[in-house]
XYZ file of C-alpha atoms in Angstrom:
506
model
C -99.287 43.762 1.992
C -98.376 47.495 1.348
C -100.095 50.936 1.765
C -101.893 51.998 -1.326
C -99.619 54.037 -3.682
C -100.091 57.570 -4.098
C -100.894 57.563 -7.518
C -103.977 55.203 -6.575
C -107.679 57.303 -6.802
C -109.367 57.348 -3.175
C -113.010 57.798 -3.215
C -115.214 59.219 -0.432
C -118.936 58.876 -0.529
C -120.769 61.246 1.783
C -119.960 64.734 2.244
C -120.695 65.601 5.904
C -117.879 66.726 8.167
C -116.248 63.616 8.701
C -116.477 62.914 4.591
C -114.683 66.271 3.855
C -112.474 65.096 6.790
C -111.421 61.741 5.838
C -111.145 63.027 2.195
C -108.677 65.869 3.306
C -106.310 63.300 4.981
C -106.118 61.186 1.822
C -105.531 64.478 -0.245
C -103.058 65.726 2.429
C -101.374 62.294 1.985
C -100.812 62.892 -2.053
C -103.711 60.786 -3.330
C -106.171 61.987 -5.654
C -109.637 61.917 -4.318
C -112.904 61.499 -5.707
C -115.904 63.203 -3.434
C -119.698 61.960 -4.157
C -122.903 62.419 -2.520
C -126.248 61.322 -3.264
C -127.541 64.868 -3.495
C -126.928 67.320 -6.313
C -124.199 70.186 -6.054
C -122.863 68.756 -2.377
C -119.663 67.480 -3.477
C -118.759 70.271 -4.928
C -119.935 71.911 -2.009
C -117.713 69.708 0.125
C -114.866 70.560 -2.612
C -114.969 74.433 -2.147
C -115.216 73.696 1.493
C -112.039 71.526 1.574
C -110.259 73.929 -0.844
C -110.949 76.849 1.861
C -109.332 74.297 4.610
C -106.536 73.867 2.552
C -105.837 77.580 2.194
C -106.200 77.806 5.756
C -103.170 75.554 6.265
C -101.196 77.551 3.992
C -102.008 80.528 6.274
C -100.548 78.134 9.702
C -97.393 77.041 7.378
C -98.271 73.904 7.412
C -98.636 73.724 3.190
C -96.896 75.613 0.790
C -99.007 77.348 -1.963
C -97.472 74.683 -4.499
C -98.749 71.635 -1.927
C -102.333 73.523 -1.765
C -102.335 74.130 -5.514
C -101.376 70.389 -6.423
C -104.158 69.059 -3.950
C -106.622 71.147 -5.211
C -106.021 69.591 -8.544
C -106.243 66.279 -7.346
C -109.608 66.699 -5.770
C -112.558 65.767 -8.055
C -116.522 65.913 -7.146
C -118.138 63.048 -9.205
C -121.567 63.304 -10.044
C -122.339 59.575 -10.558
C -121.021 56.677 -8.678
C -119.509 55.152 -11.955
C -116.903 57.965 -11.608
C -115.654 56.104 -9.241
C -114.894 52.841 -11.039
C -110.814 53.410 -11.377
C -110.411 54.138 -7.089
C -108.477 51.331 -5.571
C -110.005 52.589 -1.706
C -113.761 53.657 -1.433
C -114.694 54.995 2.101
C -118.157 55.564 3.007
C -119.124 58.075 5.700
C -123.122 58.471 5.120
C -126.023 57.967 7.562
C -126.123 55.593 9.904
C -128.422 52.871 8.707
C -127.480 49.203 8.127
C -129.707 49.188 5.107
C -128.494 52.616 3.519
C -124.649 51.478 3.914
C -125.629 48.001 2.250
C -127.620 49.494 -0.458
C -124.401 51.549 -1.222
C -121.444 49.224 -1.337
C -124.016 46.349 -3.407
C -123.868 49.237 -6.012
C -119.998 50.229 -5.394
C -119.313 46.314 -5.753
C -120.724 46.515 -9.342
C -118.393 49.527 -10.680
C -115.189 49.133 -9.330
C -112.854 46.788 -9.514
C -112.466 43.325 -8.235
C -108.867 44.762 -6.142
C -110.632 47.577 -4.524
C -110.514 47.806 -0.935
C -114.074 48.672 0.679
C -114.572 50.541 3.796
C -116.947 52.018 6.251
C -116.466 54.967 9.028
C -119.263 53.480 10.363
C -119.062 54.089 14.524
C -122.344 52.091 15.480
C -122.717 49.501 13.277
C -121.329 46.186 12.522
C -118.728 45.757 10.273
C -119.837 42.077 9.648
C -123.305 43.153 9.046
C -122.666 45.520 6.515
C -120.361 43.354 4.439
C -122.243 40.482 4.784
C -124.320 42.199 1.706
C -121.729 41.764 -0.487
C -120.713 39.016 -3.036
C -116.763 39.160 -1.672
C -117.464 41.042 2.227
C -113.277 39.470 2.218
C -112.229 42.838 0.675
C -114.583 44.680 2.963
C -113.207 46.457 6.489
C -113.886 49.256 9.140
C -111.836 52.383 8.981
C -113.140 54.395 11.802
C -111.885 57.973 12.146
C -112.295 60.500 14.914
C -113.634 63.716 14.523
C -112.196 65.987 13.363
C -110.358 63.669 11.048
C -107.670 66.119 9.742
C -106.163 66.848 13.757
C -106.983 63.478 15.357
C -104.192 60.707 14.945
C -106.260 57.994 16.203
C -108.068 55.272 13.080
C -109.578 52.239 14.954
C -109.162 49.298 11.540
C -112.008 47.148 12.121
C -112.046 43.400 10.979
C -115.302 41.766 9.832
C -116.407 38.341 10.450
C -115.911 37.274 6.674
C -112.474 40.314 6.134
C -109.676 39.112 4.656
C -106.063 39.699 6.791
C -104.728 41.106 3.540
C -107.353 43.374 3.318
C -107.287 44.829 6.941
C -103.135 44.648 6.491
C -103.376 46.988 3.437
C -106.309 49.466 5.403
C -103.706 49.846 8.389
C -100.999 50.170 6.283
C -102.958 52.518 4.442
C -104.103 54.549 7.274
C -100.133 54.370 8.789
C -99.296 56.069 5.500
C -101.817 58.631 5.582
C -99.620 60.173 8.702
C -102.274 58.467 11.157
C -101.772 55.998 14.071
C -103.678 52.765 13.365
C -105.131 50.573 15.905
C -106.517 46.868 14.384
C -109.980 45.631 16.280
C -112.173 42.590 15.948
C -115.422 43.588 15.225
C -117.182 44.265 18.359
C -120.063 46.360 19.277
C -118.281 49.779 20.026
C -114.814 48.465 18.674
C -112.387 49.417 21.191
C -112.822 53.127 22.147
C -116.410 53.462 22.617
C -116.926 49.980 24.090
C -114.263 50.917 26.783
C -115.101 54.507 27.338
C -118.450 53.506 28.487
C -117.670 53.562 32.154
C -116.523 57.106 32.208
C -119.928 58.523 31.520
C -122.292 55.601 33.278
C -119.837 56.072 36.683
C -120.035 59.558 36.335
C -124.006 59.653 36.025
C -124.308 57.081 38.495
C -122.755 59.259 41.114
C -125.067 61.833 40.211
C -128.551 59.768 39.951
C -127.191 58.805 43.960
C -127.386 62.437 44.728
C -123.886 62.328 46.078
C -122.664 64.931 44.229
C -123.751 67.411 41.303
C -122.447 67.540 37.790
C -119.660 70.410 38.857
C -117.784 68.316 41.062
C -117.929 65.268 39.723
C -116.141 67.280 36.873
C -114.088 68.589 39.040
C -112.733 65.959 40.874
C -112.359 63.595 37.462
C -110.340 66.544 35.721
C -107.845 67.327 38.823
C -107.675 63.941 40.383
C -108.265 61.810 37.966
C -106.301 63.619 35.739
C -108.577 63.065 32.645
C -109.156 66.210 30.302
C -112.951 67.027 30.482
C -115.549 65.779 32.862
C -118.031 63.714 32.105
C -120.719 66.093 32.160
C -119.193 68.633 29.961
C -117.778 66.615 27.480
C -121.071 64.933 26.715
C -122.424 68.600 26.852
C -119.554 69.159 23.773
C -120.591 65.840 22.023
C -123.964 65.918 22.254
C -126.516 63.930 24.505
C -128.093 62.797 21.662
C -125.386 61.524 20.336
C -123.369 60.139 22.957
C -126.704 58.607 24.382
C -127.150 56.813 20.979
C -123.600 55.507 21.118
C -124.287 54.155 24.530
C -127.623 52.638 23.569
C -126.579 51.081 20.505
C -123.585 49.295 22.270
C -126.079 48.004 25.135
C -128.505 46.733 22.380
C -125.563 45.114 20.536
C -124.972 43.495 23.549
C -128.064 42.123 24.247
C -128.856 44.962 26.919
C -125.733 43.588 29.429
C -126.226 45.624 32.775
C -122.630 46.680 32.191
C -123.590 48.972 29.276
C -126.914 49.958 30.564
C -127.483 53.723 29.669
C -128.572 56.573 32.504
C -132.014 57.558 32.727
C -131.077 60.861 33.806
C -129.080 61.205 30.489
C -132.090 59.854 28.694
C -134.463 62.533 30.286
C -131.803 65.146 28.646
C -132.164 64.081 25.698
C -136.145 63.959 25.811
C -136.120 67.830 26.938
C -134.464 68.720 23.878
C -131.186 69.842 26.001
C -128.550 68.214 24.054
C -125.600 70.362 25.093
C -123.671 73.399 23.640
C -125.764 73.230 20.073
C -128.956 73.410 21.711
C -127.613 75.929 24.579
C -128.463 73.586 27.315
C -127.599 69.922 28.486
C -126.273 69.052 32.055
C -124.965 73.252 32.058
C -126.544 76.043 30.974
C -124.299 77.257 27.816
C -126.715 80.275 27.233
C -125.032 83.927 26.682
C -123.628 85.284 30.010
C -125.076 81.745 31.917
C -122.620 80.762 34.549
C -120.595 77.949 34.971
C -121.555 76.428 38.432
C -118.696 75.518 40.871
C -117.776 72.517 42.585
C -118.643 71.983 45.880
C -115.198 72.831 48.007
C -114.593 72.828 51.899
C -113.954 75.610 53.954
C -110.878 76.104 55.266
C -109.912 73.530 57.698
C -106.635 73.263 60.694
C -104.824 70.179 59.831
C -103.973 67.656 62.488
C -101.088 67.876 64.475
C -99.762 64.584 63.122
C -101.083 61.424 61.226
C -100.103 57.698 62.072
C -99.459 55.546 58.918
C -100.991 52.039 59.185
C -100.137 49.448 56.802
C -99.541 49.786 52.872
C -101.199 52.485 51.134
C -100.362 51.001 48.002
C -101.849 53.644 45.139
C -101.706 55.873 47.831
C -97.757 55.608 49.189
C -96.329 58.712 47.877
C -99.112 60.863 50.493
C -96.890 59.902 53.181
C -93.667 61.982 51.332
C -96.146 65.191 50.441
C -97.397 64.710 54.494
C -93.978 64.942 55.232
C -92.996 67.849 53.080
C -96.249 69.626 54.277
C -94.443 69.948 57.770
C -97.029 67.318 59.480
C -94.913 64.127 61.505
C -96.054 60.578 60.360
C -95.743 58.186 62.675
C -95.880 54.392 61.691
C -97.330 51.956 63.452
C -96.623 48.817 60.780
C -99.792 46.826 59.768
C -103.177 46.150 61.025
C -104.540 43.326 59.947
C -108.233 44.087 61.282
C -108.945 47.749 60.168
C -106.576 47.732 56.790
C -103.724 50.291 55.601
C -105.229 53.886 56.588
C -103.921 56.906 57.855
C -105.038 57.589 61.253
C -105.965 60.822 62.415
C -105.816 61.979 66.066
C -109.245 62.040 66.066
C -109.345 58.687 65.748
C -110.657 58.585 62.566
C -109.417 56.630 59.825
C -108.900 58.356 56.201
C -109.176 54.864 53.698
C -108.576 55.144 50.191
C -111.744 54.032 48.116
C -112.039 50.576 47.987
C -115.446 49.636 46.692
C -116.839 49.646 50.373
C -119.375 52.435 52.403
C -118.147 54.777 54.987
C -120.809 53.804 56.727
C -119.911 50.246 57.376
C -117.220 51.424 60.054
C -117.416 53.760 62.592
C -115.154 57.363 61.688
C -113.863 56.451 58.063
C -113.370 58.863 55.802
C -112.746 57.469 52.312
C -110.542 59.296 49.601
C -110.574 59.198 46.349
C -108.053 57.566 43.704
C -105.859 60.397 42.017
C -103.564 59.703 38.866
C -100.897 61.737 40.855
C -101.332 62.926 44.311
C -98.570 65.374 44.285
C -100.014 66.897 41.169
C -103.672 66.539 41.699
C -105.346 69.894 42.782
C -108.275 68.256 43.931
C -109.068 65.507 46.469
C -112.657 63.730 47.194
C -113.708 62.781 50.297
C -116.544 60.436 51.098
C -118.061 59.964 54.607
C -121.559 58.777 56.663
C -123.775 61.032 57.371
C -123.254 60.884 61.267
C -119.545 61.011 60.882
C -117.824 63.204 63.614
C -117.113 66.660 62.946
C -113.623 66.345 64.277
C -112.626 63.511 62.482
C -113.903 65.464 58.775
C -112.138 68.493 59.743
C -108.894 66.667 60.681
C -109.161 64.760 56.870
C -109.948 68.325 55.035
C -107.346 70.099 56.752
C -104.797 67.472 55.664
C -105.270 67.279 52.675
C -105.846 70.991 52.462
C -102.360 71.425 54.092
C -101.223 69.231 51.168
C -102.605 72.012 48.626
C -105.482 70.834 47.543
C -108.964 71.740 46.964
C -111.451 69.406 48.610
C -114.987 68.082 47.192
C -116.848 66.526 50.112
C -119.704 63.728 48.457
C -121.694 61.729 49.702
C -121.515 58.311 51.246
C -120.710 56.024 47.447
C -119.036 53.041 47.162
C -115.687 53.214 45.105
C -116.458 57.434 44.695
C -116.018 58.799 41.360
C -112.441 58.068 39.914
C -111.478 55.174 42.181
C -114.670 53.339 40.254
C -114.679 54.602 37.208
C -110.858 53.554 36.631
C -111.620 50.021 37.942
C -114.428 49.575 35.202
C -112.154 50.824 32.686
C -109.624 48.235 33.525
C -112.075 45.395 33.291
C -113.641 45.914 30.284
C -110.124 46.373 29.152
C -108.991 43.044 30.331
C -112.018 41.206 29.476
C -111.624 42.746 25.709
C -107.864 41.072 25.030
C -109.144 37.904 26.696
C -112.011 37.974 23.807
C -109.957 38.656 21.362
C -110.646 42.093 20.082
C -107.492 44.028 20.530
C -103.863 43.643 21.720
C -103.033 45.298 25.280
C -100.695 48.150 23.514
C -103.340 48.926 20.863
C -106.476 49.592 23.750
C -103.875 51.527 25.605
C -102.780 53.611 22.270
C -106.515 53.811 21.715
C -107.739 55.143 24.855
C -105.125 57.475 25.337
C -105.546 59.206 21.477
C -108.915 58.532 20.899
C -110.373 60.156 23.997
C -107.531 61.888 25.807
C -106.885 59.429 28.602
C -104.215 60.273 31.391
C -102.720 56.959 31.053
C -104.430 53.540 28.915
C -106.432 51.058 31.164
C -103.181 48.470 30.968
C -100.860 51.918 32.299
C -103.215 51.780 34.881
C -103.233 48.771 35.354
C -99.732 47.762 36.125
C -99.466 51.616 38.433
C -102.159 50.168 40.271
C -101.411 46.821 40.856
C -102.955 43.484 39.602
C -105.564 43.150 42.179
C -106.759 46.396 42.816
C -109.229 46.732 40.305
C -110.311 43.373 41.221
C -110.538 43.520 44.920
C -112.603 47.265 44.387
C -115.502 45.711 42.088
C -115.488 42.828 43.849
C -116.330 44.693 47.044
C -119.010 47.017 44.851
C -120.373 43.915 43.399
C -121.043 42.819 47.190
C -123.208 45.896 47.257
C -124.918 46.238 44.135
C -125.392 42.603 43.031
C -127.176 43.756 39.644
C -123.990 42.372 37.698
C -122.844 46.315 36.683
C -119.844 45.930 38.988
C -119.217 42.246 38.811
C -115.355 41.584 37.447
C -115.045 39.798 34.270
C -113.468 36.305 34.092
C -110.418 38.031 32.564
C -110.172 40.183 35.880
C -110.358 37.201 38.107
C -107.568 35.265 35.998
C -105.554 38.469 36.038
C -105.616 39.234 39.427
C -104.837 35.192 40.802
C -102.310 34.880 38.454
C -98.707 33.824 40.153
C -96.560 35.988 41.511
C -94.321 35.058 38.753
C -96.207 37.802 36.193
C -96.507 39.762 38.135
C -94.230 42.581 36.223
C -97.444 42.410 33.714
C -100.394 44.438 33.135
C-alpha cells in the first residue's frame, strides 16, 4: 500500500493551530486541501492565515513565489461538509471530546467515499473508541502531529482495535511522503510519546514535593547533566499546566489510575490558582515583565582533595576517573570491594557513590552523585548527602568535582536524585511498552528523541547504561517507596536476567 497521490483532495476539519498546521504540510506536500469548520467565516479565516505563512516561507527561501502561488490555489475553505465528498484523506483536529469526534466522522462516513482514509489528531483519546462509531472503524486510524506541525518531523500513526494494516500502511506512507518521520503505535493510552514522557515531569515534581530541591535546580541539573533541552518546570511553564496536567490525568484515568502515572498535587494546585505558565504570566516561574529568573542552588567554591582512591567499577561513571586525571588530581586504585560497592574514596574517608536508588543516609559519609549523559560535557553535577554528613567529606566531593569544571547543585537526601531516576523510569516504561506490543524499540527511540527533544531514546540509554542498571536502581527505590511507582515492570526483570549471550542488546 502506497502514499496517497498528489492529485488526491486532503480535507482538514477544524481550524485551530494544529488544523492550519496539519493542512499546511499536506499543501506543502502538493495536495490540494479542503479546510472546514463548524463555525461560519473560520476556514477562510484559517485560509488567509495559512496564505500569510506561506508568504512567510517565501521570505526564508524556502518556497518560490510560483510554489506559494500554486498552493494558494490549491487551498479551498468549504462551507459544508459535503464539499468534502471527493477527499481520499479526512483529518480531524477539533475539540477534544469522544462524543464531538464521533458525531463528526458518523457524518464524514455518509459523504465520502467508501476508499477514504479517516483520521484523528486526537492526543488524549482512544483511537478504538472513536472508530468504534463507525459502520467500517477498518479504514479509520490515528495521525497524531506535534505542534507546530509545519517544523516538527515527528507523526505518531496510531492503530485502532478494529484498523485495518492497509489502512495504517497507507497513513504512514502518507505521512513519510508528506516530508515527515512516521512512527506506527498500538493504540494505547498516551501512544508512545506522552505515555513515556510521563516520568520526566512526575520525577521532577516528586523531587520538589520532597523539598530536596526547588524548581531552578532541578532544571538545572536535568538540562546540564542530564543533557535534556528544557527542565521540567519550564517546559510545562511553555506548555501549559493545564494542559500538560490534563495529558497526565487522562493517561492515569486510561489506565485505571496505575500509581505509575499518578499526577502531582503540587502541579494540580497550579493549575487551581489559575497559574498555568507563560500565557497566564505565572506557573512554577514568574514570567511577568522584568520578573527574574531564579538561580539554581550552586556551592561555593571548594579545595579539591589531594587525591581520590578508585574502588571497584564505576560503570556509567568510568570515564570520571580520565577527567580526575586530566584535572591534575592522582587516582589511586585499590581493585574491588565487595562490602561498600564501586565508589571513589575521598581522603576524608568519605565515599562519593553514584545514585543508585538508595539514601545517603543508610551509610555513614556517602555522598551520592548524580547520573550525567556525559560527564566530560556536563556543566553541572548533583550531589546528594544526610543531613549530619561531615563537612570535610562534602567539601572534598564539591571541590572535585568543581576541579573537574563543573557547577555543583547540593539537594537533599532522595533516593535515585533527579536524572539518575528519572532516566530509569523512562527505560521501564520503555521496555514494558515493546513487551506489550505497542511499538518497536527503534520507533520509541525515534519518538522520544523527535517528539520531545531527548538526549538519547530510552533503548540509547539503555544499552550506554547497561542492562541492569535501570533495574537494580528501581528495584532499590521500590525497597523504599513500596507504593508500586518505582516497582520495575516484568519486561525490566526479563531484560535485565537475560543471558549473557544478549547482552550486545538494548
Amino acid at each position: 500500500m502506497t502514499a496517497l497521490d498528489l492529485s488526491s483532495p486532503v480535507a482538514v476539519v477544524g481550524t485551530g493551530t494544529m488544523g492550519q498546521g496539519i493542512a499546511q504540510v499536506a499543501l506543502v506536500a502538493g495536495h490540494p486541501v479542503r479546510l472546514y469548520d463548524t463555525l461560519p467565516g473560520r476556514a477562510r479565516e484559517a485560509a488567509d492565515a495559512i496564505g500569510a505563512r506561506l508568504d512567510r516561507l517565501v521570505e526564508k527561501e524556502r518556497l518560490s513565489d510560483a510554489e506559494r502561488d500554486a498552493a494558494r490555489a490549491r487551498l479551498l475553505p468549504a462551507e459544508d461538509l459535503p464539499e468534502l465528498a471527493d477527499c481520499a484523506l479526512v483529518v480531524e483536529a477539533v475539540l477534544e471530546r469522544l462524543d464531538v469526534k464521533q458525531d463528526l466522522f458518523r457524518a464524514l462516513e455518509g459523504i465520502v467515499a467508501d476508499d477514504c482514509l479517516l483520521a484523528t489528531n486526537t492526543s488524549s483519546l482512544s483511537v478504538t473508541a472513536i472508530g468504534g462509531a463507525l459502520r467500517n472503524p477498518g479504514r479509520f486510524v490515528g495521525l497524531h502531529f506535534f505542534n507546530p506541525a509545519p517544523l516538527l518531523p515527528l507523526v505518531e500513526v496510531v492503530s485502532g482495535f478494529a484498523t485495518d494494516v492497509s489502512s495504517a500502511t497507507r497513513a504512514y506512507e502518507t505521512a513519510r511522503a508528506w516530508g515527515k518521520t512516521p512512527v506506527a503505535c498500538a493504540d494505547t493510552p498516551g501512544f508512545i510519546v506522552n505515555r513515556i514522557a510521563r516520568p520526566f515531569y512526575a520525577e521532577a515534581f516528586a523531587v520538589h514535593e520532597a523539598q530536596v530541591a526547588d524548581p531552578a535546580t532541578i532544571d538545572a541539573v536535568l538540562r546540564e547533566s542530564g543533557g535534556f533541552r528544557m527542565g521540567a518546570f519550564e517546559l510545562t511553564d511553555l506548555i501549559g499546566q493545564d494542559v500538560n496536567e490534563s495529558v497526565t490525568r487522562s493517561v492515569w484515568q486510561s489506565f485505571f489510575q496505575d500509581v505509575r502515572f499518578t499526577p502531582s498535587l503540587a502541579q494540580r494546585r497550579l493549575v487551581e490558582s489559575g497559574r498555568l505558565g507563560r500565557k497566564t504570566g505565572h506557573g512554577w516561574y514568574d514570567h511577568g515583565e522584568g520578573a527574574e529568573r531564579p538561580e539554581p542552588d550552586t556551592a561555593d567554591k571548594r579545595q579539591p582533595p589531594a587525591y581520590v582512591v578508585a574502588e571497584g567499577d564505576l560503570g556509567p561513571a568510568s570515564e570520571l576517573l580520565e577527567l580526575i586525571r586530566e584535572a591534575g588530581i592522582p587516582v589511586r586504585d585499590e581493585g574491588d570491594d565487595e562490602e561498600q560497592g564501586a565508589c571513589l574514596l575521598l581522603p576524608s574517608g568519605g565515599r562519593l557513590v553514584l545514585a543508585d536508588g538508595q539514601t545517603a543516609g543508610e551509610y555513614r559519609d556517602f555522598v551520592y552523585f548524580d547520573l550525567a549523559l556525559d560527564y566530560r560535557t556536563a556543566g553541572r553535577i548533583a550531589l546528594s548527602a544526610s543531613q549530619d554528613i561531615s563537612p570535610q567529606v562534602l567539601a572534598e566531593a564539591i571541590g572535585l568535582f568543581q576541579a573537574l569544571g563543573k557547577q555543583v547543585s547540593v539537594i537533599g537526601d532522595v533516593p535515585g536524585m533527579i536524572v539518575a531516576r528519572t532516566v530509569a523510569r523512562i527505560i521501564d516504561l520503555a521496555h514494558d511498552a515493546v513487551a506489550k506490543g505497542v511499538a518497536t524499540e527503534e520507533d520509541i527511540d525515534t519518538a522520544m528523541r523527535l517528539g520531545v527533544n531527548y538526549p538519547l531514546g530510552p533503548f540509547e540509554w539503555s544499552r550506554r547504561l547497561g542492562r541492569t542498571w535501570a533495574y537494580v536502581l528501581l528495584d532499590d527505590l521500590h525497597r523504599r517507596d513500596p507504593s508500586g511507582r518505582y516497582a520495575p515492570s516484568l519486561a525490566l526483570y526479563r531484560h535485565a536476567h537475560a543471558s549473557d549471550s544478549r547482552e550486545g542488546t538494548s
